[in-house]
PDB file of C-alpha atoms and ligand atoms in Angstrom:
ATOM      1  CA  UNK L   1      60.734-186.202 153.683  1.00 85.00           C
ATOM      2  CA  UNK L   2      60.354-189.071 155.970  1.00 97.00           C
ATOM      3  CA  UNK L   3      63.477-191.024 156.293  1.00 98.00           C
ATOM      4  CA  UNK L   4      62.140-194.668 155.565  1.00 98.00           C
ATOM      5  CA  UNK L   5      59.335-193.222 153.079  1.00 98.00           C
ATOM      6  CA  UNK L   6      57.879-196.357 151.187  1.00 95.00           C
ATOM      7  CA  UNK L   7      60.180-198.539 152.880  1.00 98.00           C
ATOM      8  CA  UNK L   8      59.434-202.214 154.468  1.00 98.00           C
ATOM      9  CA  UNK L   9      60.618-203.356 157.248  1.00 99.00           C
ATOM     10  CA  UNK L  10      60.903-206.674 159.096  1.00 99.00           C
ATOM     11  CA  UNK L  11      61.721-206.251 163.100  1.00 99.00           C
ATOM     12  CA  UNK L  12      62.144-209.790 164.757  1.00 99.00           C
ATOM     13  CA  UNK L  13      60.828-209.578 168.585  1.00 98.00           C
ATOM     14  CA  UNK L  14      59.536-206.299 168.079  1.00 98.00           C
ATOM     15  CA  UNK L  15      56.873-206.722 170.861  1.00 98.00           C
ATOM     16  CA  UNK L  16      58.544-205.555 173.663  1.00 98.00           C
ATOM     17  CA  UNK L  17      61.641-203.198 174.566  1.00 98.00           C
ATOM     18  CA  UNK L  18      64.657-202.457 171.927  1.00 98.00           C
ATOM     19  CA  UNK L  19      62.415-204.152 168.726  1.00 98.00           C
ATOM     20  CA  UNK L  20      59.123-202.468 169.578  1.00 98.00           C
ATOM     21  CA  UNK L  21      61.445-198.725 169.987  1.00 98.00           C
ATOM     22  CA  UNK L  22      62.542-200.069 166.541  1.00 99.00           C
ATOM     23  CA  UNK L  23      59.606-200.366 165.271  1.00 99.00           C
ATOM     24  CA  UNK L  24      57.949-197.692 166.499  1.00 98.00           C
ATOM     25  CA  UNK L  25      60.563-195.220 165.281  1.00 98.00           C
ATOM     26  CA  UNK L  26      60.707-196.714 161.530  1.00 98.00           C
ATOM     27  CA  UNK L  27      56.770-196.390 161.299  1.00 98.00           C
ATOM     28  CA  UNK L  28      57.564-192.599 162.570  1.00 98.00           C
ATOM     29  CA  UNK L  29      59.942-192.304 159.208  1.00 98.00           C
ATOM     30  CA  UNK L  30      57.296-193.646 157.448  1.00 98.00           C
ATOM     31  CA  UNK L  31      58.101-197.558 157.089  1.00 98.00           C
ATOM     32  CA  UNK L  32      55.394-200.639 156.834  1.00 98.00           C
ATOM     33  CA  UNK L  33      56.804-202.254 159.136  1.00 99.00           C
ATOM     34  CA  UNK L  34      55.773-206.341 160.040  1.00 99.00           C
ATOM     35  CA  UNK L  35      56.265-207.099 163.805  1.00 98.00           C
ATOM     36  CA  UNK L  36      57.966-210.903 164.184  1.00 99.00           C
ATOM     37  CA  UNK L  37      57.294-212.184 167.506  1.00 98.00           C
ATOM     38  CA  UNK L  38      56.612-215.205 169.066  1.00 98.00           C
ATOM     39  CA  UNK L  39      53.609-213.194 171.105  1.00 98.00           C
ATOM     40  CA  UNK L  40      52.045-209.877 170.307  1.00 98.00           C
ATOM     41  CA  UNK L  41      51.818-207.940 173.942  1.00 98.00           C
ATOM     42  CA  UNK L  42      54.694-206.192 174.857  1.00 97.00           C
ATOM     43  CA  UNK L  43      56.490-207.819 178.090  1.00 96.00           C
ATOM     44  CA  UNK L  44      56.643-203.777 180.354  1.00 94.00           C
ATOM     45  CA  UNK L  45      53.301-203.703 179.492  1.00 95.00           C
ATOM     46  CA  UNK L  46      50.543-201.346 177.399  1.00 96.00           C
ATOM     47  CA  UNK L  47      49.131-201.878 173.647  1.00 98.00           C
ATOM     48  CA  UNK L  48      50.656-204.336 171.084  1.00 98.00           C
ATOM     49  CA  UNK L  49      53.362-202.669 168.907  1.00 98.00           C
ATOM     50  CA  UNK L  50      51.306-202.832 165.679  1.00 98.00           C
ATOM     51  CA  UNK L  51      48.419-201.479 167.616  1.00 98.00           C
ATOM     52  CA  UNK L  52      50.359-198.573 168.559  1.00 98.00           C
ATOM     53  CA  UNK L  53      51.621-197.808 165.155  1.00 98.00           C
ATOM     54  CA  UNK L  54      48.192-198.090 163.377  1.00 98.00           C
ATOM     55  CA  UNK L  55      46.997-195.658 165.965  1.00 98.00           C
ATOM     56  CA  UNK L  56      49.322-193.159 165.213  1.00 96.00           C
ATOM     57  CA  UNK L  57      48.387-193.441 161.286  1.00 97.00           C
ATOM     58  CA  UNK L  58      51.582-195.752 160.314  1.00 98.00           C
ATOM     59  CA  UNK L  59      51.111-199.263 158.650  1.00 98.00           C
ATOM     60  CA  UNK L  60      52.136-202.224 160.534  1.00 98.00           C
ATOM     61  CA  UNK L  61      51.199-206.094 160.773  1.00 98.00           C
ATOM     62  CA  UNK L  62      52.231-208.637 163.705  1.00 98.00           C
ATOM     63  CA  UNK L  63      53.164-212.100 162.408  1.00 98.00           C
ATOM     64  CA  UNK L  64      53.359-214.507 164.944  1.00 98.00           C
ATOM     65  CA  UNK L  65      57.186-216.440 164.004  1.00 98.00           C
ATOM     66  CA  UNK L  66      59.768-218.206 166.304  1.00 99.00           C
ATOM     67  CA  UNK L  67      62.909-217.491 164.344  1.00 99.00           C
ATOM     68  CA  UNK L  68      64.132-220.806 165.454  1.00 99.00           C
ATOM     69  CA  UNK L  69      62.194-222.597 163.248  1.00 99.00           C
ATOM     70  CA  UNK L  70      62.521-222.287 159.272  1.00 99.00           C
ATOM     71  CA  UNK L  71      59.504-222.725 157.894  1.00 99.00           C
ATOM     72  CA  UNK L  72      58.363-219.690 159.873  1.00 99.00           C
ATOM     73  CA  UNK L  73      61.025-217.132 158.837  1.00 99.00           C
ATOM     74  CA  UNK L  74      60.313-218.768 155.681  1.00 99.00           C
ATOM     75  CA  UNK L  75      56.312-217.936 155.776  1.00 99.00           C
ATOM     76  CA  UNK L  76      57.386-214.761 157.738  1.00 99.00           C
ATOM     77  CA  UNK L  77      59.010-213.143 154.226  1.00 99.00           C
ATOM     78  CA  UNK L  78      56.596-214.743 152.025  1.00 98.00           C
ATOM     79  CA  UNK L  79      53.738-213.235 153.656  1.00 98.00           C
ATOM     80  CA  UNK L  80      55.602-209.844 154.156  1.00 98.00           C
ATOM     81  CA  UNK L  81      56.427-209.626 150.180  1.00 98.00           C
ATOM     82  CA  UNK L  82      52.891-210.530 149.271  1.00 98.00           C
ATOM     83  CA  UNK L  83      51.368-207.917 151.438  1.00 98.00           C
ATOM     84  CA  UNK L  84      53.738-205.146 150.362  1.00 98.00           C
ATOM     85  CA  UNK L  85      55.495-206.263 147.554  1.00 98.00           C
ATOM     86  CA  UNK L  86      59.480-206.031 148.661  1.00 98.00           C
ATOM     87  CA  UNK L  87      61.354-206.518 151.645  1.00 98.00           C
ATOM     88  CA  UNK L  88      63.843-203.659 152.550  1.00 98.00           C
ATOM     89  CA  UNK L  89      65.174-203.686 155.462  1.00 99.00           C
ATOM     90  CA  UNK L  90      65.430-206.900 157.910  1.00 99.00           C
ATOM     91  CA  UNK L  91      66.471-206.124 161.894  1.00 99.00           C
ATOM     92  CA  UNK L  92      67.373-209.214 163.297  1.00 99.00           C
ATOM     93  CA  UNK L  93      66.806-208.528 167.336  1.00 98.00           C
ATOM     94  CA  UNK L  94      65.052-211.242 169.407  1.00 98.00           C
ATOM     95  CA  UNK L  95      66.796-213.138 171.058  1.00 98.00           C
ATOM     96  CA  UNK L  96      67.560-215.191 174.329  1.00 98.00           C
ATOM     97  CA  UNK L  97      69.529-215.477 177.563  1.00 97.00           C
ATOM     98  CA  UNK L  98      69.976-217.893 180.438  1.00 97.00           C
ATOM     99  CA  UNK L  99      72.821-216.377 182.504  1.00 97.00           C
ATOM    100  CA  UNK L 100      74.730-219.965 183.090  1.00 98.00           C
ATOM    101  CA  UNK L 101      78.029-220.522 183.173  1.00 98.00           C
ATOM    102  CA  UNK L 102      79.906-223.264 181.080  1.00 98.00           C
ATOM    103  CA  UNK L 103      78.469-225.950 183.834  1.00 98.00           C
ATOM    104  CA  UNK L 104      76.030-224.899 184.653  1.00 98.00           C
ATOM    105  CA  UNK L 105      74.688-224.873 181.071  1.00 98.00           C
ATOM    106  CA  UNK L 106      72.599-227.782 180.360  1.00 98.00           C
ATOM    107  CA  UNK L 107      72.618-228.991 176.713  1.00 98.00           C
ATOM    108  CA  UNK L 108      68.794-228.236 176.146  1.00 98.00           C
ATOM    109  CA  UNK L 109      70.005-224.774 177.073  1.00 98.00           C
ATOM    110  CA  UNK L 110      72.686-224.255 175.039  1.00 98.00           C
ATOM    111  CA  UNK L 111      70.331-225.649 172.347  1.00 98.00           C
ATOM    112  CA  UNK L 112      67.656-223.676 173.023  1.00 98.00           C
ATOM    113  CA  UNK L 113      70.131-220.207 173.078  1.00 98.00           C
ATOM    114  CA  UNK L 114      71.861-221.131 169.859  1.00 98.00           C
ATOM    115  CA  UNK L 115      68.963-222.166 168.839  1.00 99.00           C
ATOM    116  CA  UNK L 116      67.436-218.421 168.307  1.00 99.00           C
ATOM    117  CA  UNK L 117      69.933-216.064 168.941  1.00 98.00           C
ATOM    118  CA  UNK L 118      72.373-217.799 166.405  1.00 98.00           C
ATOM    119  CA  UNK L 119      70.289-220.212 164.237  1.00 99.00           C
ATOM    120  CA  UNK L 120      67.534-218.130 164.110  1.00 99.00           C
ATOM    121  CA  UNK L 121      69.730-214.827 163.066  1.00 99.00           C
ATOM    122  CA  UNK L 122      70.716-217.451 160.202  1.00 99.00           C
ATOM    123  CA  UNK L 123      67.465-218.146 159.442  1.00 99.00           C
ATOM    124  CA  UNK L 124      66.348-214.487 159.269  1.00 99.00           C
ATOM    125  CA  UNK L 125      69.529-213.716 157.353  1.00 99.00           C
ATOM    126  CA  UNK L 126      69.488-216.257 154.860  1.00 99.00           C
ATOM    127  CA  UNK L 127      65.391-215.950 153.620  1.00 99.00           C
ATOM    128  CA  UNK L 128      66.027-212.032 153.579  1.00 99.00           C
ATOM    129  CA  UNK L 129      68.672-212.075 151.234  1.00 99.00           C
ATOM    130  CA  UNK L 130      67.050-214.476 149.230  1.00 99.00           C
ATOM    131  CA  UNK L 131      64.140-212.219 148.919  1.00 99.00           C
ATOM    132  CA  UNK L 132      66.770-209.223 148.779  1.00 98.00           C
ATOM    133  CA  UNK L 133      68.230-211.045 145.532  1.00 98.00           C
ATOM    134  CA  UNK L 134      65.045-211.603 143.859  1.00 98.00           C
ATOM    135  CA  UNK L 135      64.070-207.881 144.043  1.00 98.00           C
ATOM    136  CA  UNK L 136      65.136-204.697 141.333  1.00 97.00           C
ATOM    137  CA  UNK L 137      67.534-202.450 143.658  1.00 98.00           C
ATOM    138  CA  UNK L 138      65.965-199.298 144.278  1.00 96.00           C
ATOM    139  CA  UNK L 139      69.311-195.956 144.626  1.00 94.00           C
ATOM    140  CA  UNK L 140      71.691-198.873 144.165  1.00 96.00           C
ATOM    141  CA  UNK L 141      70.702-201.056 146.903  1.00 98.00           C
ATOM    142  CA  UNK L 142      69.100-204.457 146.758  1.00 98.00           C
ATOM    143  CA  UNK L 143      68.409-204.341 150.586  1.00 98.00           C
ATOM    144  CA  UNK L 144      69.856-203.869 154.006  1.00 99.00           C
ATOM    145  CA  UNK L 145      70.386-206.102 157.286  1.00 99.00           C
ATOM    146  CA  UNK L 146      70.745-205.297 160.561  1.00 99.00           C
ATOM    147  CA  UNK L 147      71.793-207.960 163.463  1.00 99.00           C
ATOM    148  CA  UNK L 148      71.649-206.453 166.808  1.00 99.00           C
ATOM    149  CA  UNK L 149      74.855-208.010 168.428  1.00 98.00           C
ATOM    150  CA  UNK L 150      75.930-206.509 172.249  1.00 98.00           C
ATOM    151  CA  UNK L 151      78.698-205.393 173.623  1.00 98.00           C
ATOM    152  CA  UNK L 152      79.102-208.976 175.522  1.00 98.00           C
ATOM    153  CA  UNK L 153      79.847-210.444 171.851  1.00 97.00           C
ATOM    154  CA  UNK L 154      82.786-208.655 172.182  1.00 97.00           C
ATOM    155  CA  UNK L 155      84.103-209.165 175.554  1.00 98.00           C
ATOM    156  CA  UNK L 156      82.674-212.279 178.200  1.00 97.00           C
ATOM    157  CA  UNK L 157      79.215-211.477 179.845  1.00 96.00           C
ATOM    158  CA  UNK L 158      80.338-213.015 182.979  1.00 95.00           C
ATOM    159  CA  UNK L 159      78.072-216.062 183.696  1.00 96.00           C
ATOM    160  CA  UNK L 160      76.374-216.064 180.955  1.00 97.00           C
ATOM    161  CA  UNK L 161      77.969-218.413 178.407  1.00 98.00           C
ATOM    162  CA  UNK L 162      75.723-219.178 175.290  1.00 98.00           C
ATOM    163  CA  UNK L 163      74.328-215.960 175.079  1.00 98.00           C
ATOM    164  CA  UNK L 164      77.841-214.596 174.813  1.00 98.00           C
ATOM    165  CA  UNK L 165      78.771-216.958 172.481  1.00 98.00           C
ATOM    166  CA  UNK L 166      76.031-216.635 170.146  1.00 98.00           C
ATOM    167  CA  UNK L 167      76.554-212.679 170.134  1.00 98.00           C
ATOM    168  CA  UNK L 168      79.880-213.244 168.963  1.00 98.00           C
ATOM    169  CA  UNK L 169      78.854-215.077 166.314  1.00 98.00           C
ATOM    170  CA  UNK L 170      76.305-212.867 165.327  1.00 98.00           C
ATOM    171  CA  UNK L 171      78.961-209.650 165.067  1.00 98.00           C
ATOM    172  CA  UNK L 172      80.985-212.470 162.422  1.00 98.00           C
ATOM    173  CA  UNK L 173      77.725-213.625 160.867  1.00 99.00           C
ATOM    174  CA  UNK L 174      77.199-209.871 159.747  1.00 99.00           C
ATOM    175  CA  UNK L 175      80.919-209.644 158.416  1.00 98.00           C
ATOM    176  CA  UNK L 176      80.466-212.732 156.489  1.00 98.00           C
ATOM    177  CA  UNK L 177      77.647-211.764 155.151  1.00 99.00           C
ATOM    178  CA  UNK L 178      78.677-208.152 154.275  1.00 99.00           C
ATOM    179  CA  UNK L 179      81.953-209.355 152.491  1.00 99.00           C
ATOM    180  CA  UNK L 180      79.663-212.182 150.563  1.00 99.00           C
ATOM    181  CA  UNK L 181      76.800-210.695 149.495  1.00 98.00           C
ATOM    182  CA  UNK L 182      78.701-206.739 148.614  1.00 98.00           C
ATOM    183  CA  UNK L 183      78.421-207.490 145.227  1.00 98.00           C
ATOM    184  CA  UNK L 184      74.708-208.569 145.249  1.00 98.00           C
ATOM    185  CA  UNK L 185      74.393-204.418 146.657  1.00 98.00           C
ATOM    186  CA  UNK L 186      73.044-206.044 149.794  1.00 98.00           C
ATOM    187  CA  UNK L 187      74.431-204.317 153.222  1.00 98.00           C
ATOM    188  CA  UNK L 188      74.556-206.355 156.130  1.00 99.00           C
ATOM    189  CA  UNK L 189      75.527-204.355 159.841  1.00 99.00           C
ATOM    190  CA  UNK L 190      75.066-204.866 163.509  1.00 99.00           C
ATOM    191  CA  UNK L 191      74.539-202.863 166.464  1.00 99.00           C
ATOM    192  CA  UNK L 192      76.028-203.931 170.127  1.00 98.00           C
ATOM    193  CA  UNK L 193      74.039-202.470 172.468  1.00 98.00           C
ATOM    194  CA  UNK L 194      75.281-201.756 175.963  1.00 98.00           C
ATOM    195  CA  UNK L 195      73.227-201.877 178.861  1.00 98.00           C
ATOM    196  CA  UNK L 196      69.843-200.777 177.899  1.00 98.00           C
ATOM    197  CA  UNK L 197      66.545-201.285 180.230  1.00 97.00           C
ATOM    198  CA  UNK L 198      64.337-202.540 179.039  1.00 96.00           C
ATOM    199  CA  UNK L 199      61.752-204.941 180.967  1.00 92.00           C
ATOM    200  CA  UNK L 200      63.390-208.118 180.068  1.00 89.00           C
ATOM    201  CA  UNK L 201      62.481-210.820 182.632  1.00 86.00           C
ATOM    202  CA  UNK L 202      65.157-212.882 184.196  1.00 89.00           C
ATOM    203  CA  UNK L 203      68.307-211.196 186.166  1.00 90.00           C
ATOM    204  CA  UNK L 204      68.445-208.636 183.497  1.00 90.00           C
ATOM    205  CA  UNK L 205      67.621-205.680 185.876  1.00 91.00           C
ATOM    206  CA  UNK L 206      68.601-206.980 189.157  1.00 94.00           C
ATOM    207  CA  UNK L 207      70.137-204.542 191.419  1.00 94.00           C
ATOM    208  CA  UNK L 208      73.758-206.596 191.005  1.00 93.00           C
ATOM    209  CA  UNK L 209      73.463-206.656 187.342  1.00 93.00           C
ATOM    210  CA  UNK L 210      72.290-202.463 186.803  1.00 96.00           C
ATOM    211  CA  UNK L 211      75.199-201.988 189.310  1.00 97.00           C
ATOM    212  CA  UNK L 212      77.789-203.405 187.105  1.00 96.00           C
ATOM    213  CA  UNK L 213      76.523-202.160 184.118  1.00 97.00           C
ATOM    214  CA  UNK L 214      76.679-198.712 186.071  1.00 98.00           C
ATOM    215  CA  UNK L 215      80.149-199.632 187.019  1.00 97.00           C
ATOM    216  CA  UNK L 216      81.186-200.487 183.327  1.00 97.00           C
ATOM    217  CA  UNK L 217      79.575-197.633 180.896  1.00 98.00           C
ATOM    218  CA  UNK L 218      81.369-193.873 181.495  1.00 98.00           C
ATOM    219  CA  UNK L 219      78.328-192.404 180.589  1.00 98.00           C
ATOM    220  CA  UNK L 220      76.202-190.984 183.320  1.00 98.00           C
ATOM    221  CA  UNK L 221      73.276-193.083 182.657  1.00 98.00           C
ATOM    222  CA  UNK L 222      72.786-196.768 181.180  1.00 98.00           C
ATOM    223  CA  UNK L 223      70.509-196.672 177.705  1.00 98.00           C
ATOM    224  CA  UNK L 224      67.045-196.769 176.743  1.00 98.00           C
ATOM    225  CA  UNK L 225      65.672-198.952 173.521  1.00 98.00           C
ATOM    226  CA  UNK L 226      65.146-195.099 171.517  1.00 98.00           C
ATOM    227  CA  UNK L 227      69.097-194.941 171.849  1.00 98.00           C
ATOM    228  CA  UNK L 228      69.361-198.144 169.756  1.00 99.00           C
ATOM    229  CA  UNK L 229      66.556-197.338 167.856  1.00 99.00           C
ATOM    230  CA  UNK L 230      68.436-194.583 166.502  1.00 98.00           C
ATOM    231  CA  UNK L 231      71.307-196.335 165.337  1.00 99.00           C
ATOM    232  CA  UNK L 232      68.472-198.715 163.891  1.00 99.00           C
ATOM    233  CA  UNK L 233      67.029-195.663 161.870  1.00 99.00           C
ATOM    234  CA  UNK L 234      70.432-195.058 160.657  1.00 98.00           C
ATOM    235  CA  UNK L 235      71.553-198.116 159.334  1.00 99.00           C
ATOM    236  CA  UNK L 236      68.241-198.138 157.528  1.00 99.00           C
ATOM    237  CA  UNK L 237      68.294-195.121 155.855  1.00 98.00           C
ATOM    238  CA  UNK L 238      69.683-193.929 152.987  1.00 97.00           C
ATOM    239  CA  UNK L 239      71.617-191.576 155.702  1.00 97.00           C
ATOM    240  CA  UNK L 240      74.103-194.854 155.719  1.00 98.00           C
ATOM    241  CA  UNK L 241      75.672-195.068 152.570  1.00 97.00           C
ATOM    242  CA  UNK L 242      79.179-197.323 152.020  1.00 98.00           C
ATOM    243  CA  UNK L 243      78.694-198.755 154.926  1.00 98.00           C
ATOM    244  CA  UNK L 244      78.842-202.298 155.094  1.00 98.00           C
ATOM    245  CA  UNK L 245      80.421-205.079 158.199  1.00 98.00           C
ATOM    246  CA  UNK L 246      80.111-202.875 161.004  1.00 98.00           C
ATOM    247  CA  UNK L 247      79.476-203.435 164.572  1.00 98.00           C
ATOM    248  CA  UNK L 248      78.207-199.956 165.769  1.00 98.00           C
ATOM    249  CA  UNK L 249      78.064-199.711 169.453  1.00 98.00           C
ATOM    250  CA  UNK L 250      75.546-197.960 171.546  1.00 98.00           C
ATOM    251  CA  UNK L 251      77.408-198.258 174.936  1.00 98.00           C
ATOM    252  CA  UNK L 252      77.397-195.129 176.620  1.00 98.00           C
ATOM    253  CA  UNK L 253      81.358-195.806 176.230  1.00 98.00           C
ATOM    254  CA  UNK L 254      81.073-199.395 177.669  1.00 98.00           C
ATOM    255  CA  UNK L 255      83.764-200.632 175.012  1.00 98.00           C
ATOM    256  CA  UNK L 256      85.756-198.227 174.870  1.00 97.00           C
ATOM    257  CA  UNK L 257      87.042-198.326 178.862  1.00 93.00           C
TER     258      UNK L 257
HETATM  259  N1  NAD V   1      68.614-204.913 176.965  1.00 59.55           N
HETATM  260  C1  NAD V   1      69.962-204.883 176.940  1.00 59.55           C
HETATM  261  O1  NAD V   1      70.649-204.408 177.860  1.00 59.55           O
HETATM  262  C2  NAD V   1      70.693-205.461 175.757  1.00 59.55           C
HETATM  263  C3  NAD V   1      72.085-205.305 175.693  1.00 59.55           C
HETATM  264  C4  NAD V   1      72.770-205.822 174.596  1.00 59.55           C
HETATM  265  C5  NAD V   1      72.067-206.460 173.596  1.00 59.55           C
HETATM  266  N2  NAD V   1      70.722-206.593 173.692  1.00 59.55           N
HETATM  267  C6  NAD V   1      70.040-207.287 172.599  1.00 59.55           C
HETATM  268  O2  NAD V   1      68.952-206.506 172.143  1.00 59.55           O
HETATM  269  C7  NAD V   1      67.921-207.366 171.655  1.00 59.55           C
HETATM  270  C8  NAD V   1      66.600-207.029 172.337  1.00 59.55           C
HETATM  271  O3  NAD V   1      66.764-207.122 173.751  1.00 59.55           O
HETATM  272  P1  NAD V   1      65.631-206.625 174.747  1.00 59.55           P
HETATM  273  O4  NAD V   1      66.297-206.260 176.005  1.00 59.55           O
HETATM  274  O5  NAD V   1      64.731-205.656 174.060  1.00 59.55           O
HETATM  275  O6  NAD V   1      64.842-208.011 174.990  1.00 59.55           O
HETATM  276  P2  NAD V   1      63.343-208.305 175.461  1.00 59.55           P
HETATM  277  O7  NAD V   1      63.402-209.634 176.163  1.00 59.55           O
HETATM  278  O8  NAD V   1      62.767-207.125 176.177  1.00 59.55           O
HETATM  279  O9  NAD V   1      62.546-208.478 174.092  1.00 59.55           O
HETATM  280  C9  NAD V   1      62.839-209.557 173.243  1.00 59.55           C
HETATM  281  C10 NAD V   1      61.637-209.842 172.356  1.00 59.55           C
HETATM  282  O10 NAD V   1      61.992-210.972 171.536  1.00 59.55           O
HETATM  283  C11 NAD V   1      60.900-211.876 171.509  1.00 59.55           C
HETATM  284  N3  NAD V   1      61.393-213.228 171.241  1.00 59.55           N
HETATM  285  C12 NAD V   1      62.060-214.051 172.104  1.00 59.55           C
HETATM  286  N4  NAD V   1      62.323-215.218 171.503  1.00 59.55           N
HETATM  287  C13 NAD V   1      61.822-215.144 170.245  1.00 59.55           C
HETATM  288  C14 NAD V   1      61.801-216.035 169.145  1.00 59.55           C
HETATM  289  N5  NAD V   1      62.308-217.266 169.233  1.00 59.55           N
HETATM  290  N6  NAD V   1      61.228-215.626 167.978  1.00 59.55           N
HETATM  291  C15 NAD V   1      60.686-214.379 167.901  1.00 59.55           C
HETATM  292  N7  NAD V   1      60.672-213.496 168.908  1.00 59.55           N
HETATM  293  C16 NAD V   1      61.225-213.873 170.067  1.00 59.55           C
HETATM  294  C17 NAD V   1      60.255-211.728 172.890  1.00 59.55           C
HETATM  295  O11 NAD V   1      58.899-212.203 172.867  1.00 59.55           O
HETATM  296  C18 NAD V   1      60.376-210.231 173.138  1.00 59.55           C
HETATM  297  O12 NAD V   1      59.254-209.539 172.631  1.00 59.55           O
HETATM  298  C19 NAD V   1      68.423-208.787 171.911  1.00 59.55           C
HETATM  299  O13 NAD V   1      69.082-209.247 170.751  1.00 59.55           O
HETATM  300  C20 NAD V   1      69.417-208.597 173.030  1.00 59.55           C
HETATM  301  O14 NAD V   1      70.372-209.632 173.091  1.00 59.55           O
HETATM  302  C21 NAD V   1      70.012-206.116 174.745  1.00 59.55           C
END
């Protein structure tokens, strides 16, 4: 039996690299899953996610939705539920960078990061358990979260200070809402990816940057999105059971060095 059988499934940026192997791999358990991205074609190129997924026989829908803004996460879950009824499992992964520094960050920036990659988390957070809430639990569980953090929520990504910052608070944001919402049988996890390539724009994959990534992680190679998708699955499924508050890394060892 498919893993996320009957299940539905928000991904946020799931157009292009570690959302879309999300995606992809929860419609391959058997999930409707709703893509939530600002655009629809996927950044390293080929078919839209959602195309992809109906091709292969799975059920998926792209909803166009900045997280930043309310009243789109808001629509985002409204028009999920009334397409499939419920809302099971939320994966909170698009987000930002800017690789400044502390002065070289300009306010508009620092808006702009916290913005999405904090704000909008909240955003995404707060209308999913508020559908979560409003729904019978199905083997004991209302619903489940999962907020992809990094590993440079953890320790500094050096020069690049809001995206750090909002990482860490994403890696508390899922604590707090773990401890808060336990009793409501609603899980809430994250996953800190390490380096993963993906075809991000910006300095992302710069020789310099893949070099100290290669530096940093013990394992012999730096990740791919299906490592974190994975962990995604996981989390998900009813494979995952007590497990609540976590920040599960998928570092190639990154962390632990
Ligand atoms: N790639 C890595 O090495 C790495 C490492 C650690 C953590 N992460 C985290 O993994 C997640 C995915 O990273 P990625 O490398 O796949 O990024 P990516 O840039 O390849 O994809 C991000 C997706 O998010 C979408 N997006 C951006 N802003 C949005 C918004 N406001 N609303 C909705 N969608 C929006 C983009 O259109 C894009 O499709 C991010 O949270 C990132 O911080 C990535």
């Amino acid at each position: 039996m498919a893993l996320l059988a009957k299940k539905i499934a928000i991904v946020t940026g799931a157009s292009s690299g570690i959302g879309r192997a999300i995606a992809l791999k929860f419609a391959a358990e058997g999930a409707c899953v709703v893509i939530a991205d600002t655009v629809e074609l996927p950044i390293e190129g080929g078919q839209s996610t959602a195309a992809l997924i109906e091709s292969s026989g799975g059920t998926a829908l792209h909803i166009a939705t900045d997280i930043s803004d309310w009243n789109a996460v808001d629509a985002l879950v409204t028009a999920t539920v009334t397409r499939f009824g419920r809302l099971d499992v939320m994966v909170n992964n698009a987000a930002i960078y800017t690789s400044t520094n502390l002065i070289e960050t300009s306010p508009e920036q620092w808006s702009r990061v916290i913005g999405v990659n904090l704000t909008g988390f909240f955003h995404c957070c707060k209308r999913a358990v508020m559908q979560m809430l409003a729904q019978e639990p199905v083997n004991d569980l209302r619903g489940r979260i999962i907020n992809i953090s990094s590993q440079h929520g953890m320790v500094a990504c050096p020069g690049d200070f809001p995206y750090s910052v909002s990482k860490g608070g994403i890696v508390q944001m899922t604590r707090q809402i773990a401890v808060d919402h336990a009793d409501d049988l609603i899980v809430c996890n994250a996953i800190a990816p390490g380096k993963i390539i993906t075809g991000k724009p910006g300095v992302a994959n710069d020789p310099d940057a893949l070099d100290y990534s290669r530096q940093r992680t013990p394992w012999p190679r730096l990740g791919s999105p299906n490592d974190v998708a994975g962990a995604a699955l996981f989390l998900a499924s009813d494979m995952a059971s007590y497990v609540t508050g976590i920040n599960l890394m998928v570092d190639g060892g990154w962390m632990a060095g």
